[in-house]
Short mmCIF file of C-alpha atoms and ligand atoms in Angstrom, two decimals:
data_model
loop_
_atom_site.label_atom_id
_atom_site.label_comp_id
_atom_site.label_asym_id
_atom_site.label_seq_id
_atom_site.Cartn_x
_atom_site.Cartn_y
_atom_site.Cartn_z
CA UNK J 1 -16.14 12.74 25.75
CA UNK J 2 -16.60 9.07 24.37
CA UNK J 3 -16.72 6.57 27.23
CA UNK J 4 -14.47 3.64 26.79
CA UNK J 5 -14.03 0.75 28.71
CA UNK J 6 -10.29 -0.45 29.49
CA UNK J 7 -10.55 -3.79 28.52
CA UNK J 8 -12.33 -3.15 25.35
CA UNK J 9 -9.19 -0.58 24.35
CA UNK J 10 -6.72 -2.82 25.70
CA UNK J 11 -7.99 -5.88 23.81
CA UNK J 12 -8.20 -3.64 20.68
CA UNK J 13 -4.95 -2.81 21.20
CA UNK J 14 -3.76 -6.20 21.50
CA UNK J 15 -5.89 -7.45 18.47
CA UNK J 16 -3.74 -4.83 16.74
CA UNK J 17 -0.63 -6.90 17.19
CA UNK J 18 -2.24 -9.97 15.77
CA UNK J 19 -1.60 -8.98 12.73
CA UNK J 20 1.89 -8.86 12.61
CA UNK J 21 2.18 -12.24 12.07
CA UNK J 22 -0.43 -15.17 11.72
CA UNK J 23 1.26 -17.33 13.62
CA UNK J 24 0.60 -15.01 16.84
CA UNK J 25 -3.03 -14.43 15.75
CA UNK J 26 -4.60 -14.86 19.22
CA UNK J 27 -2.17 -15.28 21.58
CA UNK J 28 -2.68 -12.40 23.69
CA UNK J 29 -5.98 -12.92 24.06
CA UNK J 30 -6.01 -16.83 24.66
CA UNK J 31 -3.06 -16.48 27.47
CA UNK J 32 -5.57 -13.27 28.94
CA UNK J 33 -8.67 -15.75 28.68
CA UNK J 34 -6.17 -18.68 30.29
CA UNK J 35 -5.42 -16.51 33.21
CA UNK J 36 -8.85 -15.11 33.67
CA UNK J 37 -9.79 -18.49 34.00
CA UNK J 38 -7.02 -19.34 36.39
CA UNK J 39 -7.94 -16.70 38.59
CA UNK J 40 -11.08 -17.81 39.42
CA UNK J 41 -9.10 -21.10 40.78
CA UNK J 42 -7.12 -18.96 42.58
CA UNK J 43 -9.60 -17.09 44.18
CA UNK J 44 -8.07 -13.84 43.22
CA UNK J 45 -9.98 -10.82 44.11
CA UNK J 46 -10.99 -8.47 41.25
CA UNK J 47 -8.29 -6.05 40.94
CA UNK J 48 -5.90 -8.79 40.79
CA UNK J 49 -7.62 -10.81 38.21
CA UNK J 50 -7.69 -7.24 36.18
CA UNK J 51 -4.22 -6.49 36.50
CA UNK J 52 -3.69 -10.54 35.73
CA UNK J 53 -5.84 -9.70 32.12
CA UNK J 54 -4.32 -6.74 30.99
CA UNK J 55 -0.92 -7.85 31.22
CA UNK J 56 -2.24 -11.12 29.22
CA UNK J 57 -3.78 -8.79 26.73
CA UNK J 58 0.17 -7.26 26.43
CA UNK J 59 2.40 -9.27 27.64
CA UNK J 60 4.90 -9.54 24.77
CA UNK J 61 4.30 -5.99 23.21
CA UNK J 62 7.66 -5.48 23.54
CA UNK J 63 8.92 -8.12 21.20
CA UNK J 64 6.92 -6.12 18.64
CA UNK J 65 9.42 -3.18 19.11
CA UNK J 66 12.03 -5.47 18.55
CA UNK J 67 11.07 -6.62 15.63
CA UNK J 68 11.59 -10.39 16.84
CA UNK J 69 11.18 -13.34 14.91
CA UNK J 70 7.73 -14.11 15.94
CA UNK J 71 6.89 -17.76 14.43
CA UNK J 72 7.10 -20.01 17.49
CA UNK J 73 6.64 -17.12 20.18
CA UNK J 74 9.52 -18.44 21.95
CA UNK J 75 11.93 -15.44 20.88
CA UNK J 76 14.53 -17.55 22.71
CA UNK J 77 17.32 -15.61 23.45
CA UNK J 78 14.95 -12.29 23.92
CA UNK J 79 13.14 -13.71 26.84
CA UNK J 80 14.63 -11.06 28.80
CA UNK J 81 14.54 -8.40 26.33
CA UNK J 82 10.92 -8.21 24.91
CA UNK J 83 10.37 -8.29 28.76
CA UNK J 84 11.80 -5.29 29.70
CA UNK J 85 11.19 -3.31 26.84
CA UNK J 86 7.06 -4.51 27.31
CA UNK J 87 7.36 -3.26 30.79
CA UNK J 88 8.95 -0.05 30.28
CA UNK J 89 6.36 0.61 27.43
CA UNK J 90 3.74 0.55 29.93
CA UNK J 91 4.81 0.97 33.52
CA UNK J 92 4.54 4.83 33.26
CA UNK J 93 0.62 4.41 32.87
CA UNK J 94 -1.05 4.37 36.68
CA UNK J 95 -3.96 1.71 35.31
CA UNK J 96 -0.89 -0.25 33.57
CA UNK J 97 1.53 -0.25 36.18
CA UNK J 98 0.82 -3.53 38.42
CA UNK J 99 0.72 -5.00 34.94
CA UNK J 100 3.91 -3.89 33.80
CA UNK J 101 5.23 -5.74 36.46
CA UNK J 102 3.56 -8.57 35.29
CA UNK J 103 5.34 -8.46 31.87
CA UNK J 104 8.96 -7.93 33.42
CA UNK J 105 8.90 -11.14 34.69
CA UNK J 106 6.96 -13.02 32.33
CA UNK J 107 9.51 -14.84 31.46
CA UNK J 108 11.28 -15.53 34.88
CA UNK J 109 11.97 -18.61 37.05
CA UNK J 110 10.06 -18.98 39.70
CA UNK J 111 13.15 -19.66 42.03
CA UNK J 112 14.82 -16.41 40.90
CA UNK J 113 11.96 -14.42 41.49
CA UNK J 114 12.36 -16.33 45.31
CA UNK J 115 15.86 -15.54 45.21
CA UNK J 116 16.08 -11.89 44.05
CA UNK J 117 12.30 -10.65 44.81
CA UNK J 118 13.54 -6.77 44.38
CA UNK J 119 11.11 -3.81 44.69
CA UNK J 120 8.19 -5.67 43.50
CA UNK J 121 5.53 -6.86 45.64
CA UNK J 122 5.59 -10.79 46.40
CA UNK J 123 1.92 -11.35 45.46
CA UNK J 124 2.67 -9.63 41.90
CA UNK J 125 5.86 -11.82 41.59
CA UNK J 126 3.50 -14.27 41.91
CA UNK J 127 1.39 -13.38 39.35
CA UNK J 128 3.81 -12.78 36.88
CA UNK J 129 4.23 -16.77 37.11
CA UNK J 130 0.71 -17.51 36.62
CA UNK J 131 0.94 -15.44 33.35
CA UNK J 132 4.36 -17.16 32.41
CA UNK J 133 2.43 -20.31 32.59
CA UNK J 134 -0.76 -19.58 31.09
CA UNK J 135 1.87 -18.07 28.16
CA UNK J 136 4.04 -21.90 28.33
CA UNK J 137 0.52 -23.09 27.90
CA UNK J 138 -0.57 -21.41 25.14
CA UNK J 139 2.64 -22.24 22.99
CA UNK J 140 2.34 -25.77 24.23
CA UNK J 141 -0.95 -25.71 22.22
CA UNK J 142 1.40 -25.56 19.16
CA UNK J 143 0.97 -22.32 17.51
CA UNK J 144 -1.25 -22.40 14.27
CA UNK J 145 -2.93 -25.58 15.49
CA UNK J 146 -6.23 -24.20 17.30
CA UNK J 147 -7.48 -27.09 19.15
CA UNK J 148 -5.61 -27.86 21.53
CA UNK J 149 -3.89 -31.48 22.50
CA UNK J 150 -5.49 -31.09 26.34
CA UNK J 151 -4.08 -34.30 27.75
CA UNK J 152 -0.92 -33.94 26.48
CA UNK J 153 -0.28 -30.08 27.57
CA UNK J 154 -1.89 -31.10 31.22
CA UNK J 155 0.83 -33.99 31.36
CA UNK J 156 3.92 -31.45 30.10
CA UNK J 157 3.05 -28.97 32.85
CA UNK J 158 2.58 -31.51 35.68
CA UNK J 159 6.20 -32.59 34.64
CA UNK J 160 7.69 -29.33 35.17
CA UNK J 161 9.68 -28.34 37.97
CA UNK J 162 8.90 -25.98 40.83
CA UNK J 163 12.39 -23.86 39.56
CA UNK J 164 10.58 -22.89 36.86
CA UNK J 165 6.65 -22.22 38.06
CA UNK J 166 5.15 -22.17 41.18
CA UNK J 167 4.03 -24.76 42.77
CA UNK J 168 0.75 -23.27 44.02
CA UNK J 169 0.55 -22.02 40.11
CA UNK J 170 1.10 -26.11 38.61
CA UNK J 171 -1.69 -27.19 41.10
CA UNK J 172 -4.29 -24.08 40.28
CA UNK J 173 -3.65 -25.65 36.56
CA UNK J 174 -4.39 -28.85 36.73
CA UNK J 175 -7.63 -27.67 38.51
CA UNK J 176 -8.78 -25.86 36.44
CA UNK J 177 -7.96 -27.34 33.59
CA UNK J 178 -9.61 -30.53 34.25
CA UNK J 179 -12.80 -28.73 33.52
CA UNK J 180 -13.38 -28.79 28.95
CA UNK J 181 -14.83 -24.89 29.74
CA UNK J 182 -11.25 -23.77 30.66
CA UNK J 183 -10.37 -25.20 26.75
CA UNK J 184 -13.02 -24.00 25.45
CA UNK J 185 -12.95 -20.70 26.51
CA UNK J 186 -9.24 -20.65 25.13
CA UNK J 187 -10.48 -21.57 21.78
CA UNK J 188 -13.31 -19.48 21.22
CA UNK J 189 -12.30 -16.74 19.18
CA UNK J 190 -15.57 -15.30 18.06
CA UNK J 191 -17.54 -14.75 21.21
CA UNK J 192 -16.96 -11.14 22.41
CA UNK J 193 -13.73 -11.51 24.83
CA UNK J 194 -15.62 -9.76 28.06
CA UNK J 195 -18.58 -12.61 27.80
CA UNK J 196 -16.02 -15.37 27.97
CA UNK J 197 -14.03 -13.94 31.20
CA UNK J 198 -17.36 -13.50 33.38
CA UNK J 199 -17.82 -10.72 36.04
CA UNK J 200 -14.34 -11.93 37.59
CA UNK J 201 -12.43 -8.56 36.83
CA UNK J 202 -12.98 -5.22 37.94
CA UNK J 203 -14.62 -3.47 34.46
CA UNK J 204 -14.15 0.21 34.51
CA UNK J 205 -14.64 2.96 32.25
CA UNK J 206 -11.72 4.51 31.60
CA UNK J 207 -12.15 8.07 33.76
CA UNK J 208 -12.93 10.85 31.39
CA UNK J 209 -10.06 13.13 32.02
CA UNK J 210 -7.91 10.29 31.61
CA UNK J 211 -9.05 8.74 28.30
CA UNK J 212 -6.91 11.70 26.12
CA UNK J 213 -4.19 11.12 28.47
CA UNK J 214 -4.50 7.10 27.64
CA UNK J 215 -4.60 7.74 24.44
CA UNK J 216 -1.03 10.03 24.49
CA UNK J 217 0.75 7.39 25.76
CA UNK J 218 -0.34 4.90 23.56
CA UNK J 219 0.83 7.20 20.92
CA UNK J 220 4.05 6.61 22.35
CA UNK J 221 3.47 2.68 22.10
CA UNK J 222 3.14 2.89 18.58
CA UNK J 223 5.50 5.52 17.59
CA UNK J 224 8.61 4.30 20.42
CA UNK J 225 8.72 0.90 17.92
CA UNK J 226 10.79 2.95 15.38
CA UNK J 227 13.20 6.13 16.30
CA UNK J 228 12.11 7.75 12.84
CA UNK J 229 8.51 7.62 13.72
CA UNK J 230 9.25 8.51 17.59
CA UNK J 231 7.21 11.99 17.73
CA UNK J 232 4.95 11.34 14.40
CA UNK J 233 1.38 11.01 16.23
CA UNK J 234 2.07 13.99 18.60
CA UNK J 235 3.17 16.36 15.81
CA UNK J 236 -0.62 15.15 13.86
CA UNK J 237 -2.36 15.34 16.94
CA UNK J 238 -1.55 18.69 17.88
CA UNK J 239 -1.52 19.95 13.95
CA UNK J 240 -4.98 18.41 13.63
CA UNK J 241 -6.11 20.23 17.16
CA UNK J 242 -5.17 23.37 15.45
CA UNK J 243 -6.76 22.97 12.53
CA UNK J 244 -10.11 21.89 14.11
CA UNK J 245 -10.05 25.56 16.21
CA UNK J 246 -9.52 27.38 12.70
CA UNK J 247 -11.99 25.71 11.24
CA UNK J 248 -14.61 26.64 13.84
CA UNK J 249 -15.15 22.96 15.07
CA UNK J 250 -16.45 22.80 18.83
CA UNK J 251 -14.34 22.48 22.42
CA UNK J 252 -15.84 18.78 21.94
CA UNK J 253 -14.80 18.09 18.47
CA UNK J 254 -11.19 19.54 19.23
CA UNK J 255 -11.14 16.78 22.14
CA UNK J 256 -12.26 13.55 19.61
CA UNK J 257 -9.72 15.23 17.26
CA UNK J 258 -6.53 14.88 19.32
CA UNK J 259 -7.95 11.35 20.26
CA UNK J 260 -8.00 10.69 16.67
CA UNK J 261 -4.72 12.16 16.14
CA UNK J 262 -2.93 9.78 18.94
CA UNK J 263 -4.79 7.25 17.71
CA UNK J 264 -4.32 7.56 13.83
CA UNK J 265 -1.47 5.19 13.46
CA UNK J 266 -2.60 2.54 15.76
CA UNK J 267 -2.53 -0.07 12.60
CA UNK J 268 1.84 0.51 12.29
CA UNK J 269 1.57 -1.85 15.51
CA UNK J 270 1.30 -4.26 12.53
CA UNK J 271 4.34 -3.22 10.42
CA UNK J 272 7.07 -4.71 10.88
CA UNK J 273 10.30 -2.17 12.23
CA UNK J 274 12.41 -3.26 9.59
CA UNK J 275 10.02 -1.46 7.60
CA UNK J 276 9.03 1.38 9.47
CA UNK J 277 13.05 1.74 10.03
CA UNK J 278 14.17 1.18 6.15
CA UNK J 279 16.54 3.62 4.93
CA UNK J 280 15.46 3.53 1.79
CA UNK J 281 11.71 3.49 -0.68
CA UNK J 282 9.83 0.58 -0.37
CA UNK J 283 9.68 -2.27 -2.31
CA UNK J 284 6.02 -2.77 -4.12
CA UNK J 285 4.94 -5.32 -1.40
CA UNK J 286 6.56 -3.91 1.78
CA UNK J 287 4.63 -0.42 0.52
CA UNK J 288 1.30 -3.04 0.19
CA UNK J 289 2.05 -3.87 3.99
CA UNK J 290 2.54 -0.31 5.36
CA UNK J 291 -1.08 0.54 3.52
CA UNK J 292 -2.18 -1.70 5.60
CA UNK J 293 -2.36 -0.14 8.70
CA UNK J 294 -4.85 2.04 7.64
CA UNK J 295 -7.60 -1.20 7.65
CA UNK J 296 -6.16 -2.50 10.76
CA UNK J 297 -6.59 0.83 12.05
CA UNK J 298 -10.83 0.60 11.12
CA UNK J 299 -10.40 -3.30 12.50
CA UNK J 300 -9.25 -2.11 15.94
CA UNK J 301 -10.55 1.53 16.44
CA UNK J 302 -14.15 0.12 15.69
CA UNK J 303 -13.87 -2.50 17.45
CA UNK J 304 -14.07 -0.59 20.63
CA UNK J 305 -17.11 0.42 21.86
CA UNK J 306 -16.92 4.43 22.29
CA UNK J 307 -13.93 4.86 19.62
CA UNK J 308 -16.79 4.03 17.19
CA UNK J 309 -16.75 7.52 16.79
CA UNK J 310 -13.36 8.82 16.26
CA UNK J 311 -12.44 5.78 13.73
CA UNK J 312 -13.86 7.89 10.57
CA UNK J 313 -11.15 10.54 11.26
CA UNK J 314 -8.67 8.45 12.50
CA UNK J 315 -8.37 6.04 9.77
CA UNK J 316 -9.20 7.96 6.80
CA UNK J 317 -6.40 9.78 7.06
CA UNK J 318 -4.82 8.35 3.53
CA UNK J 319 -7.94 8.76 1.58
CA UNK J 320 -7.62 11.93 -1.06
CA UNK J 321 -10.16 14.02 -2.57
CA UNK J 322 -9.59 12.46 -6.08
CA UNK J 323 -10.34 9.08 -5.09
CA UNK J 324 -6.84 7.84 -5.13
CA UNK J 325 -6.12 6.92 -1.42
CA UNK J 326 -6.48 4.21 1.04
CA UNK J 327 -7.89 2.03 2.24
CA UNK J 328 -11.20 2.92 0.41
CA UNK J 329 -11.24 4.77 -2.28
CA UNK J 330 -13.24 7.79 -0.56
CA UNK J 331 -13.96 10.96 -2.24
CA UNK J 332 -14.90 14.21 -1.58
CA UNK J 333 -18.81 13.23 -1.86
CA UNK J 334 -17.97 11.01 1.44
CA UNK J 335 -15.02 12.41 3.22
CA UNK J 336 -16.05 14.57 6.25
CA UNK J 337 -14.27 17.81 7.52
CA UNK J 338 -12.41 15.37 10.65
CA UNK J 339 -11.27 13.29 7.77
CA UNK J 340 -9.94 15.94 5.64
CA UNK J 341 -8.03 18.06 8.10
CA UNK J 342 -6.27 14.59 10.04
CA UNK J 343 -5.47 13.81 6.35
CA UNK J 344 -3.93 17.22 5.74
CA UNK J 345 -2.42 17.20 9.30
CA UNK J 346 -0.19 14.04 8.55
CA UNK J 347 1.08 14.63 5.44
CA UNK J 348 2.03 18.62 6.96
CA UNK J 349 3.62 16.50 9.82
CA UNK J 350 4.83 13.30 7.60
CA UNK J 351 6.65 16.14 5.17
CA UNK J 352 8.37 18.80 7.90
CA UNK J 353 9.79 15.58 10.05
CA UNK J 354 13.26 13.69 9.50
CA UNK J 355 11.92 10.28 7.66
CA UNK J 356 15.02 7.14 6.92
CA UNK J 357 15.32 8.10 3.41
CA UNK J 358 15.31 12.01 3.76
CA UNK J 359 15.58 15.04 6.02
CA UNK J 360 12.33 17.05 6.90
CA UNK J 361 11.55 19.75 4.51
CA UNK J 362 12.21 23.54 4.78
CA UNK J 363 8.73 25.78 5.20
CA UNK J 364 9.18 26.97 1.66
CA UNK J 365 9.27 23.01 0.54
CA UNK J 366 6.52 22.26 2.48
CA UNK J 367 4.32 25.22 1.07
CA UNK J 368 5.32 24.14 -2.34
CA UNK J 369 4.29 20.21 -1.73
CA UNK J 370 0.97 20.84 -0.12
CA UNK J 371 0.00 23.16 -2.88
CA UNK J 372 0.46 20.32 -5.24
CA UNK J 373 -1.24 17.92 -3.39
CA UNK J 374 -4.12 20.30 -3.58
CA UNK J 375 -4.23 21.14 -7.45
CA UNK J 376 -4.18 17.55 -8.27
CA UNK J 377 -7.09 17.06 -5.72
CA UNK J 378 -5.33 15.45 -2.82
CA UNK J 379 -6.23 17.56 -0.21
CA UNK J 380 -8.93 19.95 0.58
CA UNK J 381 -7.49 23.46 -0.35
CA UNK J 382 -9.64 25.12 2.32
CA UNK J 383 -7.50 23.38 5.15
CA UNK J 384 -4.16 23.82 3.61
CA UNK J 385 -5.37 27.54 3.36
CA UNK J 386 -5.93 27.61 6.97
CA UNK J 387 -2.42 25.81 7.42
CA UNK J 388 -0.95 28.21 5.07
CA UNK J 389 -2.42 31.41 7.06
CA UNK J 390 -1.47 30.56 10.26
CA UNK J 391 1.73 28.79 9.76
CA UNK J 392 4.18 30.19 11.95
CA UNK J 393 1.55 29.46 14.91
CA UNK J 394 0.82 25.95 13.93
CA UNK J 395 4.52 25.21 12.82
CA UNK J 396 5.97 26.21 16.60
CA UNK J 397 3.26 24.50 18.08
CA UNK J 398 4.20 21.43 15.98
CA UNK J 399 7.34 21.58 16.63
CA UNK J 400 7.24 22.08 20.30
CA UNK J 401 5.03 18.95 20.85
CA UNK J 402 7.19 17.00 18.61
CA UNK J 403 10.34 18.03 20.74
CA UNK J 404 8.87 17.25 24.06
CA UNK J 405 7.88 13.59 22.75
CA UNK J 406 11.32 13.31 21.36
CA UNK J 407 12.71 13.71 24.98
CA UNK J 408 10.31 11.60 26.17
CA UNK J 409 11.73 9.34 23.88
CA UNK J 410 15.44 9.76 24.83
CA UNK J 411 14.26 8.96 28.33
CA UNK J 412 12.69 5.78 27.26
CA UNK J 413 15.77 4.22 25.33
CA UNK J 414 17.95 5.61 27.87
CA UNK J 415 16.41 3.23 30.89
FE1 FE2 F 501 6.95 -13.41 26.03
FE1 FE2 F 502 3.66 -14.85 24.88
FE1 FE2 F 503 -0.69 6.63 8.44
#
């Protein structure tokens, strides 16, 4: 299996929200960069500073599954929301949990967090602070402007009161940030992110038998944002799995294709819910915006060292035989088996599940639509042949993983 470091997948990941908006191009990664730096001052020990980072790297995921007005990043009266929904996004993940914590209280006075400390331990309370600073300090920095106004930010937070931020966080601050590098660092954008936060942070492979895993439930990341795309990735995945055994592929190849398939939507962390939710066809330019999470897919899959790999199949997966797809133009003289069956695999899925403007189609409809898409050169009639023979099989298997992710789901929204 590929090997894939955690903060190279969890910086792609964040990258992947960038694009959502320009005005939060960065963010995540300048407030993980602030806190890395930060952490040093505090003489955090590496797990810390690692749990500090990744919940930089996603700290307001949430408000992307809200679909909150992002211009300003202040999503004012969602402080609390885009909080909670972050943290229940990724709490269920063991390497994402002290995090999660993190991003619950992101937003939180210090003084309530003294008042009502709950479950949580008091050192992550603490750290939650740090990060709610580091975050005050990026949108200090006045979004869209890129260098920052150093003085002026270092005189705002030494003004603010100990209800809001810890003390011990203010003074770690103006430490550090006496120093240009701690700026700097903040406004570099083009050195790669793990040469810029030093040997701080505890950098670990993700394990092997928990990379799939990692990849499942950030299937569920992308999919939770919209309740008509809720099971999507998991109905691919397993279709494409299916497909890769009938077509002979190896035990390997089966593994990198239910990566793929998790993965295959990562870019619809850029579209906006209102469109992934819209009841109805899409306008010309909203359909322009959806295509486009097939390149942000390629932007963020190869991006990560060890996904390299996977990002052909993964993102290809709107390309067509004939030339007419997305985001390239392929063809048959450069679209590879992977490609062909995760392309045959979502449409299967995309047709037989409920979508906002229409119920999922009957077996006999389904039949019927792939066997156009083939005769006009869509998709590769050997795969929809092995679809076709072995429907009932791949169907219930389809279905089954689709119904366990929807309770999965229902548990999520229900919390
Ligand atoms: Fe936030
Ligand atoms: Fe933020
Ligand atoms: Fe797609």
């Amino acid at each position: 299996m590929e090997n894939v470091y955690l903060l190279d997948l969890i910086h792609g990941i964040s990258s992947a929200l960038d694009y959502v908006s320009t005005s939060v191009t960065g963010h995540h990664r300048r407030v993980a960069v602030a806190s890395a730096s930060i952490a040093t001052t505090l003489g955090l020990d590496s797990d810390n500073t690692t749990d500090l980072i990744m919940a930089g790297l996603l700290h307001d995921i949430g408000a992307f599954s809200l679909d909150l007005k992002l211009d300003g990043l202040d999503f004012d009266a969602d402080l609390t929301e885009h909080s909670l929904v972050g943290y229940r996004l990724l709490r269920e993940h063991p390497l994402l949990h002290r995090s999660s914590q993190m991003v619950l209280h992101h937003h939180t006075p210090w003084q309530d967090l003294q008042d009502n400390p709950g479950e949580i331990a008091k050192e992550t309370l603490f750290l939650s602070n740090v990060l709610n600073l580091m975050d005050r300090v990026d949108i200090l920095g006045k979004v869209g402007i890129k260098v920052f106004d150093r003085e002026h930010i270092r005189s705002a937070i030494s003004n603010y009161s100990h209800v809001l931020y810890a003390e011990d966080a203010i003074d770690a601050f103006m430490e550090v940030s006496k120093e240009p590098m701690f700026w700097d660092r903040m406004e570099d954008k083009e050195s790669p992110m793990r040469e810029i936060i030093g040997t701080g942070f505890h950098d670990q492979y993700i394990p092997q038998d928990q990379l799939l895993d990692f990849s499942r439930f950030f299937s569920q990341i992308i999919d939770f944002r919209s309740r008509h795309t809720a099971t999507h990735s998991q109905g691919v995945a397993e279709t494409a799995v299916q497909l890769a055994k009938l077509a002979g592929m190896s035990e390997r190849d089966q593994r990198r294709m239910r990566l793929a398939g998790n993965l295959h939507d990562i870019g619809k962390l850029a579209v906006p819910v209102r469109l992934l939710d819209k009841p109805a066809k899409l306008e010309p330019e909203e359909y322009s915006t959806m295509q486009n999470h097939a390149s942000v897919c390629e932007n963020v899959l190869r991006s990560v060292p060890g996904l390299e790999n996977i990002s052909d199949w993964a993102c290809q997966h709107h390309e067509r035989l004939n030339g007419k797809g997305y985001p390239h133009g392929l063809d048959e003289t450069n679209l590879s088996k992977g490609s062909r069956i995760l392309a045959v695999a979502d449409v299967y899925t995309a047709i037989s599940e409920d979508r906002p403007y229409r119920d999922g189609m009957p077996p006999k409809k389904v039949h019927s639509v792939l066997d156009s898409m083939v005769d006009s050169g869509y998709l590769d009639g050997n795969i929809v042949n092995l679809l076709m023979d072995n429907f009932e099989l791949i169907d219930s298997v389809r279905l089954m993983a689709q119904s366990r992710a929807l309770s999965e789901f229902k548990r999520f929204r229900s919390k």
